[in-house]
Amino acid sequence: MGLLEFSKLPVNTLVGADWKTFKEMTQGMEIAPDKRTKYYLTKSVCRLLSLLAPIQDRRYEKKLRNYEFQNDPVFILGHWRSGTTFVHNIFAQDDQFGYTTTYQTVFPHLMMFGMPFFKKTMGWLMPDKRPTDNMELAPDLPQEEEFALSNLMPYSFYDFWYFPKHWQEYCDRFLTFEKITPEELAIFKDTFVKLMKVSHYVTGGSSYLSKNPPHTGRVKALAEMFPNAKFIYLMRNPYTVFESTRSFFTNTIKPLELQHISDEEMESNILI
């Protein structure tokens, strides 16, 4: 049992962002009065940990910038609550696959430096079960990489967890890429490849295994990046998916959000 309950986290996952990403993502954003303590505490921890990010950047430049993947990745796609986590956990048992872990999604700048200390601390603090479905949580378990991307750049769909009033804007720009700029798309591609390389370097294997529901809206861009990639698309009864997604989003967004939306707005955003 972790020391902290997910519903009572004093900070959110932006503690692992680099300072440039945090500043650009939060600039000009409304912070709800009851979330200001969480915002400032998250900001303080982020600012402190960001001092260590250049160490990994130097090691990446030296070891991995010119690294070539042996194989194109395998992408597990599907709407949230369609079984992607279960399939991800099963496939990750195969040693041929490298993947992004739960620790790496929160601290993507601390994978090639300081990981033993920070991972041990994270394991001590974090809850051992997901609040939405009671599935196991642990630093080394495979995790969807969108949380890592939101800590590596200000162009991630999962920014909506923190600023849900901008949910649809993030959807159009960073989920479907309909309104993303060429510059933002280039940064997304470079950042994702960098995350893949570092995660792959740490976890091993000959192929990168991705599980990330937001990638379902980005198949065209991913296929352009990786022409020989394999895509596994999961489907589930849409009524079950909606009910489960509503529960998942409701229970996940509350500990992470820095502003509020109504339950009706959340339902509308899920349906759209």
PDB file of C-alpha atoms in Angstrom:
ATOM      1  CA  MET A   1       0.000   0.000   0.000  1.00  0.00           C
ATOM      2  CA  GLY A   2       1.500   3.324  -1.032  1.00  0.00           C
ATOM      3  CA  LEU A   3       1.743   6.159   1.419  1.00  0.00           C
ATOM      4  CA  LEU A   4      -0.492   8.423  -0.699  1.00  0.00           C
ATOM      5  CA  GLU A   5      -4.020   7.901  -1.996  1.00  0.00           C
ATOM      6  CA  PHE A   6      -4.509   8.851  -5.639  1.00  0.00           C
ATOM      7  CA  SER A   7      -7.567  10.948  -4.794  1.00  0.00           C
ATOM      8  CA  LYS A   8      -5.555  12.972  -2.257  1.00  0.00           C
ATOM      9  CA  LEU A   9      -2.328  13.618  -4.160  1.00  0.00           C
ATOM     10  CA  PRO A  10      -0.767  16.911  -2.979  1.00  0.00           C
ATOM     11  CA  VAL A  11       0.776  17.440  -6.446  1.00  0.00           C
ATOM     12  CA  ASN A  12      -0.061  16.259  -9.938  1.00  0.00           C
ATOM     13  CA  THR A  13       2.090  14.469 -12.508  1.00  0.00           C
ATOM     14  CA  LEU A  14       3.495  17.735 -13.896  1.00  0.00           C
ATOM     15  CA  VAL A  15       6.152  17.471 -11.176  1.00  0.00           C
ATOM     16  CA  GLY A  16       8.140  15.500 -13.752  1.00  0.00           C
ATOM     17  CA  ALA A  17       7.927  18.080 -16.537  1.00  0.00           C
ATOM     18  CA  ASP A  18      10.907  20.136 -17.613  1.00  0.00           C
ATOM     19  CA  TRP A  19      10.684  23.799 -16.679  1.00  0.00           C
ATOM     20  CA  LYS A  20      10.220  25.044 -20.251  1.00  0.00           C
ATOM     21  CA  THR A  21       7.289  22.689 -20.825  1.00  0.00           C
ATOM     22  CA  PHE A  22       5.683  23.595 -17.502  1.00  0.00           C
ATOM     23  CA  LYS A  23       5.939  27.320 -18.160  1.00  0.00           C
ATOM     24  CA  GLU A  24       4.561  27.154 -21.688  1.00  0.00           C
ATOM     25  CA  MET A  25       1.748  24.793 -20.743  1.00  0.00           C
ATOM     26  CA  THR A  26       0.565  26.849 -17.773  1.00  0.00           C
ATOM     27  CA  GLN A  27       1.158  30.358 -19.142  1.00  0.00           C
ATOM     28  CA  GLY A  28      -2.027  32.406 -19.016  1.00  0.00           C
ATOM     29  CA  MET A  29      -4.096  29.519 -17.666  1.00  0.00           C
ATOM     30  CA  GLU A  30      -6.773  30.005 -15.040  1.00  0.00           C
ATOM     31  CA  ILE A  31      -6.032  28.141 -11.811  1.00  0.00           C
ATOM     32  CA  ALA A  32      -9.061  27.362  -9.667  1.00  0.00           C
ATOM     33  CA  PRO A  33      -8.805  28.945  -6.187  1.00  0.00           C
ATOM     34  CA  ASP A  34      -9.025  25.563  -4.445  1.00  0.00           C
ATOM     35  CA  LYS A  35      -6.251  24.184  -6.681  1.00  0.00           C
ATOM     36  CA  ARG A  36      -3.681  26.922  -6.142  1.00  0.00           C
ATOM     37  CA  THR A  37      -1.875  25.085  -3.351  1.00  0.00           C
ATOM     38  CA  LYS A  38      -1.518  22.018  -5.581  1.00  0.00           C
ATOM     39  CA  TYR A  39      -0.392  24.220  -8.472  1.00  0.00           C
ATOM     40  CA  TYR A  40       2.321  26.024  -6.495  1.00  0.00           C
ATOM     41  CA  LEU A  41       3.560  22.834  -4.827  1.00  0.00           C
ATOM     42  CA  THR A  42       3.704  21.075  -8.212  1.00  0.00           C
ATOM     43  CA  LYS A  43       5.472  24.092  -9.687  1.00  0.00           C
ATOM     44  CA  SER A  44       8.066  24.116  -6.910  1.00  0.00           C
ATOM     45  CA  VAL A  45       8.886  20.407  -7.222  1.00  0.00           C
ATOM     46  CA  CYS A  46       9.000  20.699 -11.010  1.00  0.00           C
ATOM     47  CA  ARG A  47      11.396  23.646 -10.845  1.00  0.00           C
ATOM     48  CA  LEU A  48      13.705  21.735  -8.526  1.00  0.00           C
ATOM     49  CA  LEU A  49      13.733  18.484 -10.502  1.00  0.00           C
ATOM     50  CA  SER A  50      14.179  20.368 -13.780  1.00  0.00           C
ATOM     51  CA  LEU A  51      17.696  21.209 -12.686  1.00  0.00           C
ATOM     52  CA  LEU A  52      18.566  17.545 -13.311  1.00  0.00           C
ATOM     53  CA  ALA A  53      17.068  17.290 -16.809  1.00  0.00           C
ATOM     54  CA  PRO A  54      20.204  18.521 -18.655  1.00  0.00           C
ATOM     55  CA  ILE A  55      22.141  15.513 -17.333  1.00  0.00           C
ATOM     56  CA  GLN A  56      19.886  13.120 -19.240  1.00  0.00           C
ATOM     57  CA  ASP A  57      19.910  15.378 -22.294  1.00  0.00           C
ATOM     58  CA  ARG A  58      23.709  15.162 -22.454  1.00  0.00           C
ATOM     59  CA  ARG A  59      23.669  11.402 -22.053  1.00  0.00           C
ATOM     60  CA  TYR A  60      20.987  11.078 -24.733  1.00  0.00           C
ATOM     61  CA  GLU A  61      23.025  13.155 -27.177  1.00  0.00           C
ATOM     62  CA  LYS A  62      26.053  10.971 -26.531  1.00  0.00           C
ATOM     63  CA  LYS A  63      24.439   7.526 -26.561  1.00  0.00           C
ATOM     64  CA  LEU A  64      21.093   7.550 -28.334  1.00  0.00           C
ATOM     65  CA  ARG A  65      20.565  10.421 -30.767  1.00  0.00           C
ATOM     66  CA  ASN A  66      21.860   8.349 -33.694  1.00  0.00           C
ATOM     67  CA  TYR A  67      20.425   5.061 -32.454  1.00  0.00           C
ATOM     68  CA  GLU A  68      18.396   3.150 -35.069  1.00  0.00           C
ATOM     69  CA  PHE A  69      15.543   0.828 -34.080  1.00  0.00           C
ATOM     70  CA  GLN A  70      15.887  -2.782 -35.197  1.00  0.00           C
ATOM     71  CA  ASN A  71      12.158  -2.930 -35.957  1.00  0.00           C
ATOM     72  CA  ASP A  72       9.312  -0.481 -36.316  1.00  0.00           C
ATOM     73  CA  PRO A  73       7.051  -0.300 -33.236  1.00  0.00           C
ATOM     74  CA  VAL A  74       3.852  -2.147 -32.418  1.00  0.00           C
ATOM     75  CA  PHE A  75       0.961   0.165 -31.513  1.00  0.00           C
ATOM     76  CA  ILE A  76      -1.949  -0.979 -29.325  1.00  0.00           C
ATOM     77  CA  LEU A  77      -4.871   1.316 -30.138  1.00  0.00           C
ATOM     78  CA  GLY A  78      -8.464   1.734 -29.045  1.00  0.00           C
ATOM     79  CA  HIS A  79     -10.707   3.971 -26.986  1.00  0.00           C
ATOM     80  CA  TRP A  80     -10.028   4.268 -23.284  1.00  0.00           C
ATOM     81  CA  ARG A  81     -11.510   1.344 -21.346  1.00  0.00           C
ATOM     82  CA  SER A  82     -11.496  -0.974 -24.350  1.00  0.00           C
ATOM     83  CA  GLY A  83      -8.909  -3.371 -22.909  1.00  0.00           C
ATOM     84  CA  THR A  84      -5.686  -1.717 -24.044  1.00  0.00           C
ATOM     85  CA  THR A  85      -4.044  -1.911 -20.611  1.00  0.00           C
ATOM     86  CA  PHE A  86      -4.717  -5.647 -20.311  1.00  0.00           C
ATOM     87  CA  VAL A  87      -3.289  -6.372 -23.765  1.00  0.00           C
ATOM     88  CA  HIS A  88      -0.305  -4.083 -23.080  1.00  0.00           C
ATOM     89  CA  ASN A  89       0.526  -5.921 -19.862  1.00  0.00           C
ATOM     90  CA  ILE A  90       0.299  -9.304 -21.600  1.00  0.00           C
ATOM     91  CA  PHE A  91       2.464  -8.344 -24.587  1.00  0.00           C
ATOM     92  CA  ALA A  92       5.026  -6.681 -22.313  1.00  0.00           C
ATOM     93  CA  GLN A  93       5.827 -10.092 -20.825  1.00  0.00           C
ATOM     94  CA  ASP A  94       7.604 -10.907 -24.109  1.00  0.00           C
ATOM     95  CA  ASP A  95      11.289  -9.968 -23.860  1.00  0.00           C
ATOM     96  CA  GLN A  96      11.350  -8.773 -27.469  1.00  0.00           C
ATOM     97  CA  PHE A  97       9.422  -5.657 -26.426  1.00  0.00           C
ATOM     98  CA  GLY A  98      10.667  -2.503 -24.779  1.00  0.00           C
ATOM     99  CA  TYR A  99       8.099  -0.038 -23.440  1.00  0.00           C
ATOM    100  CA  THR A 100       7.543   3.052 -21.358  1.00  0.00           C
ATOM    101  CA  THR A 101       6.987   2.318 -17.668  1.00  0.00           C
ATOM    102  CA  THR A 102       4.820   4.098 -15.120  1.00  0.00           C
ATOM    103  CA  TYR A 103       7.914   5.649 -13.554  1.00  0.00           C
ATOM    104  CA  GLN A 104       9.100   6.899 -16.934  1.00  0.00           C
ATOM    105  CA  THR A 105       5.780   8.582 -17.699  1.00  0.00           C
ATOM    106  CA  VAL A 106       6.013  10.700 -14.543  1.00  0.00           C
ATOM    107  CA  PHE A 107       9.772  11.327 -14.669  1.00  0.00           C
ATOM    108  CA  PRO A 108      10.780  11.095 -18.347  1.00  0.00           C
ATOM    109  CA  HIS A 109      13.770  13.382 -17.725  1.00  0.00           C
ATOM    110  CA  LEU A 110      15.136  11.077 -15.019  1.00  0.00           C
ATOM    111  CA  MET A 111      15.486   7.757 -16.840  1.00  0.00           C
ATOM    112  CA  MET A 112      19.199   7.826 -17.653  1.00  0.00           C
ATOM    113  CA  PHE A 113      20.184   9.492 -14.400  1.00  0.00           C
ATOM    114  CA  GLY A 114      18.882   9.143 -10.845  1.00  0.00           C
ATOM    115  CA  MET A 115      16.289   6.492 -11.648  1.00  0.00           C
ATOM    116  CA  PRO A 116      17.090   4.037  -8.791  1.00  0.00           C
ATOM    117  CA  PHE A 117      16.539   6.706  -6.132  1.00  0.00           C
ATOM    118  CA  PHE A 118      13.478   8.363  -7.659  1.00  0.00           C
ATOM    119  CA  LYS A 119      11.846   5.067  -8.641  1.00  0.00           C
ATOM    120  CA  LYS A 120      12.228   3.716  -5.115  1.00  0.00           C
ATOM    121  CA  THR A 121      10.743   6.912  -3.683  1.00  0.00           C
ATOM    122  CA  MET A 122       7.874   6.817  -6.173  1.00  0.00           C
ATOM    123  CA  GLY A 123       7.118   3.186  -5.341  1.00  0.00           C
ATOM    124  CA  TRP A 124       7.014   4.045  -1.646  1.00  0.00           C
ATOM    125  CA  LEU A 125       4.623   6.958  -2.155  1.00  0.00           C
ATOM    126  CA  MET A 126       2.308   5.907  -4.996  1.00  0.00           C
ATOM    127  CA  PRO A 127      -0.896   3.893  -4.497  1.00  0.00           C
ATOM    128  CA  ASP A 128      -0.630   0.229  -5.461  1.00  0.00           C
ATOM    129  CA  LYS A 129      -4.009   0.081  -7.233  1.00  0.00           C
ATOM    130  CA  ARG A 130      -5.661   2.215  -9.902  1.00  0.00           C
ATOM    131  CA  PRO A 131      -8.697   3.914  -8.325  1.00  0.00           C
ATOM    132  CA  THR A 132     -10.891   3.302 -11.365  1.00  0.00           C
ATOM    133  CA  ASP A 133     -10.570  -0.457 -11.835  1.00  0.00           C
ATOM    134  CA  ASN A 134      -8.382  -1.786  -9.006  1.00  0.00           C
ATOM    135  CA  MET A 135      -5.645  -2.841 -11.431  1.00  0.00           C
ATOM    136  CA  GLU A 136      -2.106  -2.994 -10.063  1.00  0.00           C
ATOM    137  CA  LEU A 137       0.061   0.127 -10.112  1.00  0.00           C
ATOM    138  CA  ALA A 138       3.838  -0.098  -9.828  1.00  0.00           C
ATOM    139  CA  PRO A 139       6.766   1.983 -11.144  1.00  0.00           C
ATOM    140  CA  ASP A 140       8.044  -0.762 -13.474  1.00  0.00           C
ATOM    141  CA  LEU A 141       4.716  -1.755 -15.019  1.00  0.00           C
ATOM    142  CA  PRO A 142       4.097  -0.683 -18.642  1.00  0.00           C
ATOM    143  CA  GLN A 143       2.161   2.549 -19.023  1.00  0.00           C
ATOM    144  CA  GLU A 144       0.676   4.629 -21.834  1.00  0.00           C
ATOM    145  CA  GLU A 145       3.248   7.124 -22.994  1.00  0.00           C
ATOM    146  CA  GLU A 146       0.948  10.158 -23.298  1.00  0.00           C
ATOM    147  CA  PHE A 147       1.609  11.091 -19.673  1.00  0.00           C
ATOM    148  CA  ALA A 148       5.319  11.146 -20.474  1.00  0.00           C
ATOM    149  CA  LEU A 149       4.706  13.246 -23.582  1.00  0.00           C
ATOM    150  CA  SER A 150       2.792  15.812 -21.514  1.00  0.00           C
ATOM    151  CA  ASN A 151       5.906  16.179 -19.334  1.00  0.00           C
ATOM    152  CA  LEU A 152       8.246  16.441 -22.322  1.00  0.00           C
ATOM    153  CA  MET A 153       6.442  19.083 -24.419  1.00  0.00           C
ATOM    154  CA  PRO A 154       3.425  21.415 -24.209  1.00  0.00           C
ATOM    155  CA  TYR A 155       1.690  19.704 -27.155  1.00  0.00           C
ATOM    156  CA  SER A 156       0.037  16.659 -25.592  1.00  0.00           C
ATOM    157  CA  PHE A 157      -3.653  15.770 -25.491  1.00  0.00           C
ATOM    158  CA  TYR A 158      -3.272  14.842 -21.838  1.00  0.00           C
ATOM    159  CA  ASP A 159      -2.878  18.501 -20.974  1.00  0.00           C
ATOM    160  CA  PHE A 160      -6.659  18.315 -20.616  1.00  0.00           C
ATOM    161  CA  TRP A 161      -6.238  16.469 -17.322  1.00  0.00           C
ATOM    162  CA  TYR A 162      -4.835  19.684 -15.855  1.00  0.00           C
ATOM    163  CA  PHE A 163      -6.834  22.229 -17.860  1.00  0.00           C
ATOM    164  CA  PRO A 164     -10.158  20.555 -18.750  1.00  0.00           C
ATOM    165  CA  LYS A 165     -11.746  23.828 -19.882  1.00  0.00           C
ATOM    166  CA  HIS A 166      -9.507  23.531 -22.957  1.00  0.00           C
ATOM    167  CA  TRP A 167     -10.426  19.880 -23.584  1.00  0.00           C
ATOM    168  CA  GLN A 168     -11.806  20.353 -27.094  1.00  0.00           C
ATOM    169  CA  GLU A 169      -8.960  22.647 -28.129  1.00  0.00           C
ATOM    170  CA  TYR A 170      -6.446  20.002 -27.093  1.00  0.00           C
ATOM    171  CA  CYS A 171      -8.510  17.374 -28.919  1.00  0.00           C
ATOM    172  CA  ASP A 172      -8.424  19.269 -32.220  1.00  0.00           C
ATOM    173  CA  ARG A 173      -4.741  20.135 -31.953  1.00  0.00           C
ATOM    174  CA  PHE A 174      -3.090  17.221 -30.194  1.00  0.00           C
ATOM    175  CA  LEU A 175      -5.432  14.222 -30.475  1.00  0.00           C
ATOM    176  CA  THR A 176      -6.641  14.322 -34.086  1.00  0.00           C
ATOM    177  CA  PHE A 177      -3.932  16.738 -35.294  1.00  0.00           C
ATOM    178  CA  GLU A 178      -6.610  18.589 -37.290  1.00  0.00           C
ATOM    179  CA  LYS A 179      -5.433  22.005 -36.067  1.00  0.00           C
ATOM    180  CA  ILE A 180      -1.844  21.269 -35.098  1.00  0.00           C
ATOM    181  CA  THR A 181       0.759  23.551 -36.677  1.00  0.00           C
ATOM    182  CA  PRO A 182       3.636  22.116 -38.707  1.00  0.00           C
ATOM    183  CA  GLU A 183       6.061  23.306 -36.035  1.00  0.00           C
ATOM    184  CA  GLU A 184       4.073  21.609 -33.260  1.00  0.00           C
ATOM    185  CA  LEU A 185       3.809  18.390 -35.266  1.00  0.00           C
ATOM    186  CA  ALA A 186       7.559  18.353 -35.860  1.00  0.00           C
ATOM    187  CA  ILE A 187       8.184  18.767 -32.126  1.00  0.00           C
ATOM    188  CA  PHE A 188       5.681  16.008 -31.366  1.00  0.00           C
ATOM    189  CA  LYS A 189       7.446  13.602 -33.725  1.00  0.00           C
ATOM    190  CA  ASP A 190      10.919  14.405 -32.405  1.00  0.00           C
ATOM    191  CA  THR A 191       9.789  14.179 -28.785  1.00  0.00           C
ATOM    192  CA  PHE A 192       8.003  10.880 -29.277  1.00  0.00           C
ATOM    193  CA  VAL A 193      11.014   9.312 -30.993  1.00  0.00           C
ATOM    194  CA  LYS A 194      13.269  10.532 -28.182  1.00  0.00           C
ATOM    195  CA  LEU A 195      10.943   9.003 -25.575  1.00  0.00           C
ATOM    196  CA  MET A 196      10.880   5.728 -27.492  1.00  0.00           C
ATOM    197  CA  LYS A 197      14.666   5.592 -27.680  1.00  0.00           C
ATOM    198  CA  VAL A 198      15.236   6.281 -23.989  1.00  0.00           C
ATOM    199  CA  SER A 199      12.469   3.902 -22.843  1.00  0.00           C
ATOM    200  CA  HIS A 200      13.764   1.235 -25.204  1.00  0.00           C
ATOM    201  CA  TYR A 201      17.317   1.763 -23.932  1.00  0.00           C
ATOM    202  CA  VAL A 202      16.170   1.286 -20.331  1.00  0.00           C
ATOM    203  CA  THR A 203      13.746  -1.636 -20.742  1.00  0.00           C
ATOM    204  CA  GLY A 204      15.525  -3.505 -23.554  1.00  0.00           C
ATOM    205  CA  GLY A 205      14.014  -5.616 -26.327  1.00  0.00           C
ATOM    206  CA  SER A 206      14.200  -5.385 -30.090  1.00  0.00           C
ATOM    207  CA  SER A 207      10.860  -3.616 -30.711  1.00  0.00           C
ATOM    208  CA  TYR A 208       9.076  -0.760 -28.967  1.00  0.00           C
ATOM    209  CA  LEU A 209       5.587  -1.630 -27.693  1.00  0.00           C
ATOM    210  CA  SER A 210       3.249   1.351 -27.530  1.00  0.00           C
ATOM    211  CA  LYS A 211      -0.068   1.466 -25.745  1.00  0.00           C
ATOM    212  CA  ASN A 212      -1.617   4.899 -25.964  1.00  0.00           C
ATOM    213  CA  PRO A 213      -5.321   5.540 -26.668  1.00  0.00           C
ATOM    214  CA  PRO A 214      -4.602   9.066 -28.039  1.00  0.00           C
ATOM    215  CA  HIS A 215      -2.543   7.461 -30.817  1.00  0.00           C
ATOM    216  CA  THR A 216      -5.831   6.143 -32.228  1.00  0.00           C
ATOM    217  CA  GLY A 217      -6.413   9.628 -33.656  1.00  0.00           C
ATOM    218  CA  ARG A 218      -2.859   9.895 -35.028  1.00  0.00           C
ATOM    219  CA  VAL A 219      -2.540   6.770 -37.150  1.00  0.00           C
ATOM    220  CA  LYS A 220      -1.791   8.733 -40.335  1.00  0.00           C
ATOM    221  CA  ALA A 221       1.139  10.577 -38.720  1.00  0.00           C
ATOM    222  CA  LEU A 222       2.431   7.404 -37.035  1.00  0.00           C
ATOM    223  CA  ALA A 223       2.295   5.432 -40.284  1.00  0.00           C
ATOM    224  CA  GLU A 224       4.295   8.192 -41.970  1.00  0.00           C
ATOM    225  CA  MET A 225       6.889   8.033 -39.189  1.00  0.00           C
ATOM    226  CA  PHE A 226       7.036   4.227 -39.112  1.00  0.00           C
ATOM    227  CA  PRO A 227       5.932   2.737 -42.469  1.00  0.00           C
ATOM    228  CA  ASN A 228       6.405  -0.856 -41.273  1.00  0.00           C
ATOM    229  CA  ALA A 229       4.703  -0.436 -37.893  1.00  0.00           C
ATOM    230  CA  LYS A 230       2.027  -2.868 -36.756  1.00  0.00           C
ATOM    231  CA  PHE A 231      -1.289  -1.632 -35.353  1.00  0.00           C
ATOM    232  CA  ILE A 232      -3.572  -3.595 -33.036  1.00  0.00           C
ATOM    233  CA  TYR A 233      -7.004  -1.989 -32.682  1.00  0.00           C
ATOM    234  CA  LEU A 234      -9.274  -3.089 -29.833  1.00  0.00           C
ATOM    235  CA  MET A 235     -13.047  -2.695 -29.730  1.00  0.00           C
ATOM    236  CA  ARG A 236     -15.598  -3.117 -26.960  1.00  0.00           C
ATOM    237  CA  ASN A 237     -19.324  -2.554 -26.558  1.00  0.00           C
ATOM    238  CA  PRO A 238     -19.683   1.255 -26.940  1.00  0.00           C
ATOM    239  CA  TYR A 239     -22.221   1.562 -24.120  1.00  0.00           C
ATOM    240  CA  THR A 240     -19.859  -0.219 -21.750  1.00  0.00           C
ATOM    241  CA  VAL A 241     -16.974   1.914 -22.997  1.00  0.00           C
ATOM    242  CA  PHE A 242     -18.875   5.145 -22.337  1.00  0.00           C
ATOM    243  CA  GLU A 243     -19.880   4.186 -18.796  1.00  0.00           C
ATOM    244  CA  SER A 244     -16.385   2.965 -17.977  1.00  0.00           C
ATOM    245  CA  THR A 245     -14.720   6.001 -19.560  1.00  0.00           C
ATOM    246  CA  ARG A 246     -16.959   8.374 -17.622  1.00  0.00           C
ATOM    247  CA  SER A 247     -15.991   6.652 -14.385  1.00  0.00           C
ATOM    248  CA  PHE A 248     -12.301   6.562 -15.344  1.00  0.00           C
ATOM    249  CA  PHE A 249     -12.135  10.219 -16.361  1.00  0.00           C
ATOM    250  CA  THR A 250     -14.118  11.371 -13.318  1.00  0.00           C
ATOM    251  CA  ASN A 251     -11.865   9.529 -10.875  1.00  0.00           C
ATOM    252  CA  THR A 252      -8.631  10.417 -12.653  1.00  0.00           C
ATOM    253  CA  ILE A 253      -9.221  14.064 -13.458  1.00  0.00           C
ATOM    254  CA  LYS A 254     -10.101  15.170  -9.929  1.00  0.00           C
ATOM    255  CA  PRO A 255      -6.626  14.587  -8.415  1.00  0.00           C
ATOM    256  CA  LEU A 256      -4.863  16.083 -11.465  1.00  0.00           C
ATOM    257  CA  GLU A 257      -7.006  19.060 -12.502  1.00  0.00           C
ATOM    258  CA  LEU A 258      -6.035  22.678 -11.869  1.00  0.00           C
ATOM    259  CA  GLN A 259      -9.412  24.002 -13.021  1.00  0.00           C
ATOM    260  CA  HIS A 260     -12.933  22.584 -13.004  1.00  0.00           C
ATOM    261  CA  ILE A 261     -15.627  21.565 -15.455  1.00  0.00           C
ATOM    262  CA  SER A 262     -19.085  20.185 -14.705  1.00  0.00           C
ATOM    263  CA  ASP A 263     -20.044  16.532 -14.995  1.00  0.00           C
ATOM    264  CA  GLU A 264     -22.291  17.508 -17.906  1.00  0.00           C
ATOM    265  CA  GLU A 265     -19.354  19.097 -19.757  1.00  0.00           C
ATOM    266  CA  MET A 266     -17.256  16.014 -19.152  1.00  0.00           C
ATOM    267  CA  GLU A 267     -19.946  13.711 -20.544  1.00  0.00           C
ATOM    268  CA  SER A 268     -20.337  15.943 -23.595  1.00  0.00           C
ATOM    269  CA  ASN A 269     -16.583  15.912 -24.242  1.00  0.00           C
ATOM    270  CA  ILE A 270     -16.468  12.117 -23.998  1.00  0.00           C
ATOM    271  CA  LEU A 271     -19.337  11.715 -26.453  1.00  0.00           C
ATOM    272  CA  ILE A 272     -17.936  14.196 -28.979  1.00  0.00           C
TER     273      ILE A 272
END
